[in-house]
Short mmCIF file of C-alpha atoms in Angstrom, two decimals:
data_model
loop_
_atom_site.label_atom_id
_atom_site.label_comp_id
_atom_site.label_asym_id
_atom_site.label_seq_id
_atom_site.Cartn_x
_atom_site.Cartn_y
_atom_site.Cartn_z
CA MET A 1 106.17 80.88 92.41
CA ILE A 2 107.00 82.25 95.16
CA GLU A 3 109.07 80.20 97.47
CA ILE A 4 108.62 79.73 101.29
CA LEU A 5 111.48 80.82 103.36
CA SER A 6 110.03 80.66 106.14
CA ILE A 7 105.84 79.95 108.37
CA PRO A 8 104.92 79.20 110.89
CA PRO A 9 103.44 76.10 111.39
CA LEU A 10 98.55 76.64 110.41
CA ALA A 11 99.01 78.29 107.11
CA THR A 12 96.44 76.59 104.29
CA VAL A 13 95.42 77.02 101.41
CA GLN A 14 91.98 77.76 101.44
CA ASP A 15 88.86 79.11 98.90
CA LEU A 16 85.31 79.92 99.82
CA GLY A 17 85.68 76.05 100.93
CA ARG A 18 83.62 72.33 99.41
CA HIS A 19 80.40 72.87 99.83
CA GLY A 20 77.71 69.24 98.79
CA HIS A 21 79.13 67.12 100.91
CA TRP A 22 77.15 68.10 104.53
CA PHE A 23 74.84 65.72 104.36
CA GLN A 24 78.76 62.53 103.51
CA GLY A 25 79.68 64.16 107.45
CA LEU A 26 82.34 66.22 105.08
CA GLY A 27 82.32 69.83 106.16
CA GLN A 28 83.32 72.55 104.00
CA ALA A 29 86.36 74.03 105.49
CA GLY A 30 86.92 77.69 103.88
CA VAL A 31 88.44 80.99 104.20
CA MET A 32 87.69 81.73 108.08
CA ASP A 33 88.03 86.15 106.86
CA GLY A 34 86.09 85.27 103.53
CA LEU A 35 85.69 89.53 102.87
CA SER A 36 90.12 89.83 103.57
CA HIS A 37 89.84 86.72 101.01
CA ARG A 38 87.63 88.51 98.41
CA ILE A 39 89.26 91.55 98.55
CA ALA A 40 92.81 89.83 97.72
CA ASN A 41 91.28 88.44 94.91
CA LEU A 42 88.77 91.47 93.21
CA LEU A 43 92.18 93.63 93.38
CA LEU A 44 94.05 90.55 91.32
CA ASP A 45 91.60 90.57 89.21
CA ASN A 46 90.93 86.99 89.73
CA ASP A 47 87.55 85.22 90.94
CA GLU A 48 86.28 85.35 94.33
CA SER A 49 86.66 82.31 94.65
CA ALA A 50 90.10 81.26 93.75
CA ALA A 51 92.38 80.11 96.56
CA THR A 52 94.85 82.27 98.76
CA VAL A 53 96.76 81.41 101.36
CA GLU A 54 94.88 81.63 104.80
CA ILE A 55 98.27 82.85 107.39
CA PRO A 56 97.10 82.85 110.74
CA LEU A 57 100.45 82.58 112.68
CA THR A 58 103.40 85.21 111.67
CA PRO A 59 106.02 86.45 111.07
CA ALA A 60 106.98 84.44 107.46
CA ARG A 61 109.05 85.91 104.93
CA PHE A 62 108.84 84.37 100.99
CA CYS A 63 111.16 85.00 98.31
CA PHE A 64 109.30 85.96 95.05
CA ARG A 65 111.26 83.75 92.42
CA ARG A 66 110.18 85.72 89.11
CA LYS A 67 108.70 88.91 88.84
CA GLN A 68 104.46 87.88 90.37
CA ALA A 69 101.41 90.25 91.31
CA PHE A 70 100.32 90.02 94.44
CA ALA A 71 98.12 91.21 97.32
CA ILE A 72 98.09 90.47 100.55
CA ALA A 73 94.65 91.45 102.58
CA GLY A 74 93.36 91.23 106.80
CA ALA A 75 95.36 91.75 109.66
CA VAL A 76 97.46 94.50 110.87
CA CYS A 77 101.29 92.55 110.60
CA GLY A 78 104.10 95.14 109.38
CA ALA A 79 104.45 93.96 105.55
CA ARG A 80 107.62 94.79 103.77
CA LEU A 81 108.48 94.75 100.58
CA ASP A 82 111.79 94.13 100.58
CA ASP A 83 112.96 98.02 102.45
CA ARG A 84 108.82 98.76 101.42
CA GLN A 85 107.11 98.87 104.63
CA LEU A 86 103.16 98.33 102.80
CA PRO A 87 99.92 98.43 104.03
CA ALA A 88 98.00 96.25 105.15
CA ILE A 89 95.36 95.93 102.05
CA TRP A 90 97.96 95.48 99.30
CA ALA A 91 98.41 94.95 95.46
CA GLY A 92 101.24 95.18 93.78
CA VAL A 93 103.93 93.65 91.40
CA ALA A 94 107.04 92.02 93.00
CA ALA A 95 110.53 91.69 90.95
CA GLU A 96 112.04 89.76 91.41
CA GLY A 97 114.63 87.97 93.64
CA GLN A 98 112.45 90.31 96.36
CA ILE A 99 112.12 89.44 99.78
CA LEU A 100 108.01 89.51 100.89
CA GLU A 101 108.29 89.65 104.87
CA LEU A 102 105.10 89.18 107.35
CA GLY A 103 105.60 90.85 110.48
CA GLY A 104 103.70 90.71 114.42
CA ILE A 105 99.93 90.74 113.36
CA ALA A 106 98.92 94.35 115.39
CA ARG A 107 95.30 93.59 114.46
CA GLY A 108 93.46 90.88 113.40
CA ALA A 109 94.06 87.54 113.36
CA ARG A 110 94.60 86.14 109.55
CA VAL A 111 96.21 87.32 106.59
CA TYR A 112 95.64 86.24 103.17
CA LEU A 113 98.33 86.68 99.95
CA ALA A 114 96.68 86.06 96.62
CA VAL A 115 98.39 85.54 93.39
CA PRO A 116 96.86 85.79 90.10
CA GLY A 117 94.33 83.11 88.78
CA GLY A 118 94.79 81.36 92.07
CA VAL A 119 96.49 78.84 94.82
CA ASP A 120 97.83 76.36 91.14
CA VAL A 121 96.60 73.41 94.04
CA PRO A 122 94.43 70.77 92.50
CA LEU A 123 90.37 70.71 92.53
CA VAL A 124 89.51 68.49 94.86
CA MET A 125 85.26 67.23 95.32
CA GLY A 126 84.69 71.11 93.61
CA SER A 127 86.92 72.80 95.89
CA ARG A 128 91.19 73.65 96.39
CA SER A 129 90.35 74.24 100.74
CA THR A 130 92.34 71.54 102.40
CA GLN A 131 90.09 70.01 104.48
CA LEU A 132 92.96 69.45 107.36
CA ARG A 133 90.39 66.84 110.27
CA GLU A 134 90.83 64.82 106.73
CA GLY A 135 93.64 65.23 105.24
CA PHE A 136 93.10 65.71 101.56
CA GLY A 137 92.98 69.61 99.46
CA GLY A 138 94.79 72.41 98.75
CA HIS A 139 98.24 71.87 99.51
CA GLU A 140 99.21 67.52 100.31
CA GLY A 141 96.47 68.00 102.62
CA ARG A 142 98.71 70.09 104.77
CA VAL A 143 99.68 73.08 106.43
CA LEU A 144 102.45 74.92 104.19
CA ALA A 145 105.49 74.62 105.83
CA ALA A 146 109.16 75.55 104.73
CA GLY A 147 110.58 75.70 100.69
CA ASP A 148 107.47 75.45 100.05
CA CYS A 149 106.27 76.80 96.54
CA ILE A 150 102.77 78.61 95.39
CA GLU A 151 102.54 78.72 91.94
CA PRO A 152 100.06 80.85 90.80
CA ILE A 153 98.04 79.95 88.21
CA ASP A 154 97.50 82.27 86.14
CA ASP A 155 101.60 82.92 84.50
CA THR A 156 99.39 87.21 83.90
CA TRP A 157 98.19 89.52 85.28
CA CYS A 158 96.08 92.70 85.67
CA THR A 159 96.77 96.04 84.69
CA LEU A 160 98.66 97.36 88.33
CA PRO A 161 99.63 101.35 89.53
CA ALA A 162 103.72 101.26 89.56
CA GLY A 163 102.74 101.95 93.58
CA GLY A 164 99.65 99.59 94.19
CA PHE A 165 96.13 99.34 95.02
CA SER A 166 94.61 99.19 98.92
CA VAL A 167 90.90 98.59 100.56
CA GLY A 168 90.08 100.53 103.99
CA LEU A 169 88.45 97.29 105.85
CA PRO A 170 84.95 98.24 107.19
CA PRO A 171 86.73 98.09 110.98
CA LEU A 172 86.37 95.12 113.36
CA GLY A 173 84.53 97.14 115.56
CA ARG A 174 83.84 101.06 117.13
CA THR A 175 87.03 101.91 117.82
CA ILE A 176 90.30 99.68 117.42
CA ASP A 177 89.94 97.59 120.97
CA SER A 178 86.89 98.28 121.80
CA GLU A 179 84.28 95.40 121.47
CA ILE A 180 83.38 93.11 118.27
CA GLU A 181 79.24 93.01 117.93
CA ILE A 182 78.25 90.43 115.81
CA ARG A 183 75.09 90.17 114.91
CA VAL A 184 73.20 86.40 115.59
CA LEU A 185 70.09 85.26 114.33
CA PRO A 186 69.00 82.69 117.46
CA SER A 187 68.48 79.76 117.00
CA ALA A 188 66.05 76.28 117.53
CA GLU A 189 66.97 76.01 120.71
CA HIS A 190 67.41 79.98 122.52
CA ASP A 191 63.68 79.98 124.37
CA ASN A 192 65.02 77.49 125.78
CA PHE A 193 66.82 78.84 127.70
CA SER A 194 66.60 80.35 131.40
CA ILE A 195 65.03 83.81 130.66
CA ARG A 196 68.61 85.11 132.60
CA SER A 197 70.86 84.19 130.41
CA GLN A 198 69.43 85.22 127.25
CA LYS A 199 69.19 88.42 128.36
CA ALA A 200 72.87 87.80 129.78
CA PHE A 201 73.76 86.60 126.02
CA TRP A 202 72.42 89.61 124.18
CA SER A 203 73.66 92.14 126.35
CA THR A 204 77.53 91.24 128.32
CA PRO A 205 80.31 90.25 126.27
CA TYR A 206 82.56 86.58 125.99
CA GLN A 207 85.43 87.30 125.43
CA VAL A 208 87.83 85.01 122.83
CA THR A 209 90.21 81.85 124.54
CA ARG A 210 93.39 81.23 123.78
CA LEU A 211 90.83 77.70 123.32
CA CYS A 212 90.27 79.17 119.47
CA ASN A 213 91.31 77.37 115.68
CA ARG A 214 89.50 76.46 113.06
CA GLN A 215 86.82 74.26 114.38
CA GLY A 216 86.15 77.60 116.33
CA TYR A 217 86.54 79.54 118.82
CA ARG A 218 85.61 78.99 122.43
CA LEU A 219 84.60 82.05 124.70
CA GLU A 220 83.78 83.00 127.96
CA GLY A 221 81.48 85.65 130.07
CA GLU A 222 78.19 85.45 131.61
CA GLU A 223 76.75 81.15 132.37
CA LEU A 224 74.08 80.07 129.96
CA LEU A 225 72.33 77.59 131.51
CA TRP A 226 69.70 75.08 129.10
CA GLU A 227 66.31 74.78 131.19
CA SER A 228 64.74 71.72 129.07
CA ASP A 229 64.20 68.94 130.21
CA VAL A 230 64.69 67.19 126.75
CA GLU A 231 68.17 66.14 125.90
CA LEU A 232 69.09 66.78 122.36
CA ARG A 233 69.77 64.18 119.45
CA SER A 234 73.23 65.28 117.53
CA HIS A 235 71.75 67.37 114.78
CA GLY A 236 73.48 68.72 111.79
CA ILE A 237 75.02 72.18 112.57
CA VAL A 238 76.79 74.73 110.50
CA PRO A 239 79.82 77.27 110.92
CA GLY A 240 78.61 79.70 112.79
CA ILE A 241 76.52 77.91 115.23
CA VAL A 242 76.01 79.17 118.91
CA GLN A 243 76.67 76.33 120.97
CA VAL A 244 76.16 75.40 124.74
CA PRO A 245 77.51 72.89 125.79
CA GLY A 246 77.35 71.33 129.74
CA ASN A 247 78.94 74.08 131.68
CA GLY A 248 77.72 76.83 129.71
CA GLN A 249 80.51 78.40 127.85
CA PRO A 250 78.85 79.80 124.18
CA ILE A 251 81.62 77.94 121.55
CA ILE A 252 81.35 79.15 117.50
CA GLN A 253 81.63 76.34 115.12
CA LEU A 254 83.75 78.07 112.63
CA ALA A 255 85.37 76.54 108.90
CA ASP A 256 86.36 72.91 110.46
CA SER A 257 82.88 73.22 112.89
CA ALA A 258 81.84 68.69 112.78
CA THR A 259 78.71 68.11 110.53
CA MET A 260 77.46 67.28 113.93
CA GLY A 261 76.31 68.11 117.23
CA GLY A 262 74.57 67.30 120.37
CA TYR A 263 74.67 70.87 122.17
CA PRO A 264 71.84 73.26 122.90
CA ALA A 265 72.82 76.47 120.71
CA ILE A 266 71.58 79.57 121.38
CA GLY A 267 72.01 81.04 118.08
CA ALA A 268 73.08 81.75 115.29
CA VAL A 269 76.41 84.86 113.56
CA ILE A 270 75.74 86.06 110.14
CA GLU A 271 77.37 84.61 108.07
CA PRO A 272 78.41 88.76 106.47
CA ASP A 273 79.85 89.26 110.10
CA LEU A 274 81.74 85.42 110.28
CA TRP A 275 85.15 87.71 108.86
CA ARG A 276 84.69 89.56 112.18
CA ILE A 277 85.26 86.46 114.22
CA GLY A 278 88.29 85.29 111.80
CA GLN A 279 89.96 88.36 112.77
CA ALA A 280 88.89 88.43 116.50
CA ARG A 281 92.31 87.48 118.88
CA PRO A 282 92.33 86.30 122.46
CA GLY A 283 91.48 88.61 124.22
CA GLN A 284 89.28 90.12 122.59
CA TYR A 285 85.49 90.78 123.09
CA LEU A 286 82.72 89.35 121.28
CA ARG A 287 79.16 91.28 121.62
CA PHE A 288 76.29 89.60 120.22
CA VAL A 289 74.03 91.76 118.76
CA GLN A 290 70.10 90.17 117.64
CA VAL A 291 69.00 90.90 114.19
CA ASP A 292 66.20 88.87 112.53
CA ILE A 293 66.60 87.27 108.66
CA HIS A 294 64.98 90.27 106.89
CA GLU A 295 68.51 92.00 109.04
CA ALA A 296 70.59 88.92 107.61
CA LEU A 297 69.46 89.63 104.30
CA GLU A 298 70.14 93.41 104.17
CA ALA A 299 73.56 92.61 105.41
CA GLU A 300 74.71 90.27 102.90
CA SER A 301 73.40 92.54 100.32
CA GLU A 302 74.73 95.34 101.76
CA ARG A 303 78.18 93.15 101.53
CA ARG A 304 77.75 92.32 97.81
CA ASP A 305 77.11 96.18 97.43
CA TYR A 306 80.24 97.39 98.75
CA LEU A 307 82.11 94.19 97.06
CA ALA A 308 80.67 96.05 93.69
CA SER A 309 81.06 98.73 94.17
CA LEU A 310 84.56 98.09 94.58
CA THR A 311 84.53 95.98 91.38
CA ALA A 312 83.40 99.11 89.39
CA SER A 313 85.94 101.00 91.02
CA LEU A 314 88.47 98.38 89.83
CA VAL A 315 87.45 98.41 86.36
CA GLN A 316 87.23 102.30 85.92
CA THR A 317 90.75 102.70 87.65
CA ARG A 318 92.25 99.96 85.24
CA GLU A 319 90.80 101.47 81.84
CA LEU A 320 92.16 104.89 83.29
CA LEU A 321 95.27 103.76 84.37
CA ARG A 322 96.03 101.64 80.87
CA SER A 323 94.57 105.06 78.17
CA TRP A 324 97.51 106.84 79.78
CA SER A 325 100.12 103.76 79.55
CA MET B 1 142.07 122.75 107.07
CA PHE B 2 145.24 121.15 107.99
CA LYS B 3 146.84 120.88 112.12
CA ARG B 4 150.30 122.49 112.52
CA GLY B 5 152.43 119.45 112.02
CA GLU B 6 150.51 118.42 108.24
CA LEU B 7 152.07 122.47 107.47
CA LYS B 8 155.21 121.40 108.87
CA GLN B 9 154.86 118.37 106.47
CA LEU B 10 153.70 120.94 103.42
CA ILE B 11 156.59 122.41 104.15
CA VAL B 12 159.42 120.84 104.44
CA ALA B 13 157.47 118.69 100.97
CA MET B 14 157.70 122.78 98.76
CA ARG B 15 161.38 123.53 99.89
CA THR B 16 163.06 120.16 99.07
CA SER B 17 160.88 120.34 95.74
CA GLY B 18 161.35 123.56 95.06
CA VAL B 19 157.88 124.85 94.39
CA THR B 20 157.78 128.06 95.54
CA THR B 21 154.13 128.89 96.92
CA LEU B 22 151.56 126.18 96.69
CA GLU B 23 147.10 126.80 96.96
CA VAL B 24 144.41 123.90 98.75
CA LYS B 25 141.10 124.59 97.43
CA ARG B 26 138.12 123.00 99.77
CA GLN B 27 134.64 123.55 99.21
CA ARG B 28 134.31 126.39 101.38
CA GLN B 29 137.91 126.90 102.31
CA SER B 30 141.25 127.61 100.58
CA LEU B 31 145.50 127.79 101.87
CA ARG B 32 147.48 129.52 100.15
CA LEU B 33 151.48 129.32 101.27
CA VAL B 34 154.17 131.53 99.86
CA LEU B 35 157.69 130.79 100.77
CA ASN B 36 160.31 133.36 100.66
CA PRO B 37 163.84 132.00 98.99
CA GLY B 38 167.20 132.49 101.19
CA PRO B 39 169.52 130.31 101.65
CA SER B 40 169.03 126.90 102.91
CA SER B 41 170.63 128.28 106.57
CA HIS B 42 168.39 131.23 106.77
CA PRO B 43 165.33 130.04 108.59
CA LEU B 44 162.04 129.53 106.71
CA SER B 45 158.94 131.87 106.41
CA VAL B 46 155.35 131.28 105.65
CA GLU B 47 152.87 133.77 104.88
CA ALA B 48 149.85 131.77 105.27
CA SER B 49 146.23 132.96 105.13
CA LEU B 50 142.71 131.43 104.44
CA LEU B 51 140.91 132.89 101.53
CA ALA B 52 137.71 133.07 101.81
CA ALA B 53 134.68 131.40 100.52
CA GLY B 54 133.32 132.43 97.20
CA ASP B 55 136.19 133.93 96.30
CA PRO B 56 136.52 132.55 92.67
CA GLY B 57 137.67 128.84 92.13
CA ALA B 58 136.71 127.82 95.21
CA ASP B 59 134.57 124.81 95.41
CA GLU B 60 130.52 125.67 94.96
CA ALA B 61 128.17 123.89 97.26
CA PRO B 62 125.85 121.07 95.84
CA GLU B 63 122.46 122.16 94.72
CA THR B 64 119.56 120.21 96.78
CA LYS B 65 117.08 118.82 94.01
CA PHE B 66 114.05 119.06 94.73
CA ASP B 67 111.12 116.16 92.95
CA THR B 68 107.69 115.46 93.24
CA ALA B 69 105.19 112.86 94.30
CA THR B 70 101.84 113.51 91.89
CA SER B 71 98.80 111.72 92.19
CA PRO B 72 98.67 108.58 89.68
CA THR B 73 94.59 108.77 88.92
CA ILE B 74 92.24 110.61 89.69
CA GLY B 75 90.11 110.82 93.01
CA THR B 76 90.12 112.41 96.24
CA PHE B 77 93.34 111.97 98.86
CA LEU B 78 93.51 110.33 101.91
CA SER B 79 96.01 110.15 104.45
CA ARG B 80 98.57 107.06 105.12
CA GLY B 81 98.23 105.71 108.66
CA LEU B 82 94.66 106.29 109.69
CA ASP B 83 93.14 102.82 109.51
CA ASP B 84 96.07 100.77 107.04
CA GLY B 85 98.14 99.96 109.96
CA LEU B 86 101.07 102.43 108.52
CA ARG B 87 102.52 105.21 111.04
CA PRO B 88 101.52 108.67 109.53
CA VAL B 89 103.04 110.80 107.42
CA GLU B 90 104.21 114.79 107.77
CA VAL B 91 106.39 117.68 106.91
CA GLY B 92 110.53 117.29 107.14
CA MET B 93 110.26 113.37 107.62
CA ASN B 94 112.41 111.30 105.35
CA VAL B 95 111.29 108.24 102.82
CA LEU B 96 112.17 105.60 100.70
CA ALA B 97 111.82 105.84 96.89
CA GLY B 98 108.87 103.74 96.53
CA GLU B 99 107.61 104.06 99.79
CA VAL B 100 103.52 104.48 99.84
CA LEU B 101 103.00 108.09 101.24
CA GLY B 102 99.27 108.32 101.28
CA TYR B 103 96.22 107.24 98.35
CA ILE B 104 93.76 108.54 95.26
CA CYS B 105 90.96 108.08 96.97
CA HIS B 106 87.82 106.58 94.27
CA GLY B 107 84.61 104.78 96.12
CA ALA B 108 86.05 101.86 98.67
CA LEU B 109 90.16 101.46 95.60
CA ARG B 110 92.53 103.38 97.12
CA THR B 111 95.30 103.67 94.47
CA VAL B 112 98.21 104.38 96.48
CA VAL B 113 100.83 107.23 96.31
CA THR B 114 104.39 106.62 96.82
CA ALA B 115 107.82 108.53 97.02
CA PRO B 116 110.09 109.24 93.82
CA VAL B 117 112.60 109.49 95.75
CA THR B 118 114.52 108.98 98.29
CA GLY B 119 114.24 112.35 100.34
CA MET B 120 113.34 114.30 103.03
CA LEU B 121 109.11 115.48 102.42
CA SER B 122 109.47 119.69 102.03
CA ASP B 123 106.03 120.35 101.75
CA GLN B 124 102.59 119.11 101.95
CA GLU B 125 101.03 120.38 98.12
CA THR B 126 96.71 118.24 99.34
CA GLN B 127 94.87 117.49 102.82
CA ASP B 128 92.51 114.60 103.32
CA GLY B 129 89.41 115.33 100.83
CA ASP B 130 90.77 117.10 98.58
CA ALA B 131 89.74 116.47 95.27
CA LEU B 132 93.04 115.41 92.19
CA GLY B 133 93.94 114.94 88.75
CA MET B 134 95.77 112.76 86.99
CA GLY B 135 99.92 114.50 88.01
CA ASP B 136 98.41 117.38 90.83
CA ILE B 137 101.49 116.95 92.77
CA VAL B 138 101.14 115.39 96.08
CA PHE B 139 104.41 115.64 98.41
CA LYS B 140 107.14 118.11 97.41
CA LEU B 141 110.65 115.73 98.59
CA LYS B 142 113.66 117.12 98.87
CA VAL B 143 116.30 114.49 97.13
CA THR B 144 119.04 113.27 99.90
CA THR B 145 120.07 110.75 97.28
#
């Protein structure tokens, strides 16, 4: 059991989302960075859909009330286990009484904390994700606070080396401070934007503003002009849709997005790149790269291969460690 | 070793207790005080000499101990500090027991190499990309605790 000693608001229990209820007006919720979430789970030999704690603000402190394995993945935040610095991605065992501290975020935007078997909260409508707007799911349907306890589903854990495991994440951008490239499929209303707007969307960077949360990220950049006389009725939207309201500044709908919207959409971020947005901070720039459906499927395949390769390495290394112990 | 006032106190104590010879040894230094016998009305005379370091019986310097950080598995070495959010390590740096020193890579997976003791990194025995087996030395450390 892990007791939360201190944590800023907005940390929630999330898994890969609550699917199949869109037609009822219920969004999927789920993690903002599916890649880090999956990696944290794989390092503990959890199912990739096991619930983790998504922490978008630090610093935070946790106390291990008993000896337990755990994993962290995502943003670089100067994590420490007692006086020992941890890499941004790490899985290992904490002794009873040890303190895990997450410091200020230096790179990225969210840290994921995984425990053996996943965070033990009730399964509601097929998921353990927190629906903040609706007030259910996750830990009592709310954000986590000091005094809350994170219980793992499993009391035991997989083989872990004494020093722990780590993983190298793909870089967000080409360099630490450079723009983050996001692959996007043109959406149904793309051609109804002015030619100049289409060129601007695909060739100029858009800055993440401070108006960003789990529902969506408001961006700022070249104005995008809708050139159709047709009034759009509200229609279904999904996470990743890039909407353009009347002010011409795009909004990317994300994990807690509404299920319907009436703004025209210029594109849709491919699912394998949504994690990059989840790790983008206000002030950083996004640059949209146009892809087609085949390239999108290839990106999905690459992600699947990367995770499969990581799983295979974990299986082989654990086997070796067990044989040597 | 002793200040002038402390030496005077030692001499008084020796005179009072009837001790005529006193030897004090501390680490690399030694002091030998010899009181010349005589009536109390005669002035005291003291022979004090500092014995050279290495004198038999002098305390020996503590032995420097070394330890090694070894590879916990099979793979290729990767330095800490490239993309993990940690500061790079370098020879001469002080590290704590259990601290991350680097990684042994197998595909995307990294098994962490840690410091076995608190100490100073005295030698780095491997470079990025070197293939290592379990137990191969990665770093040598001078033990400081």
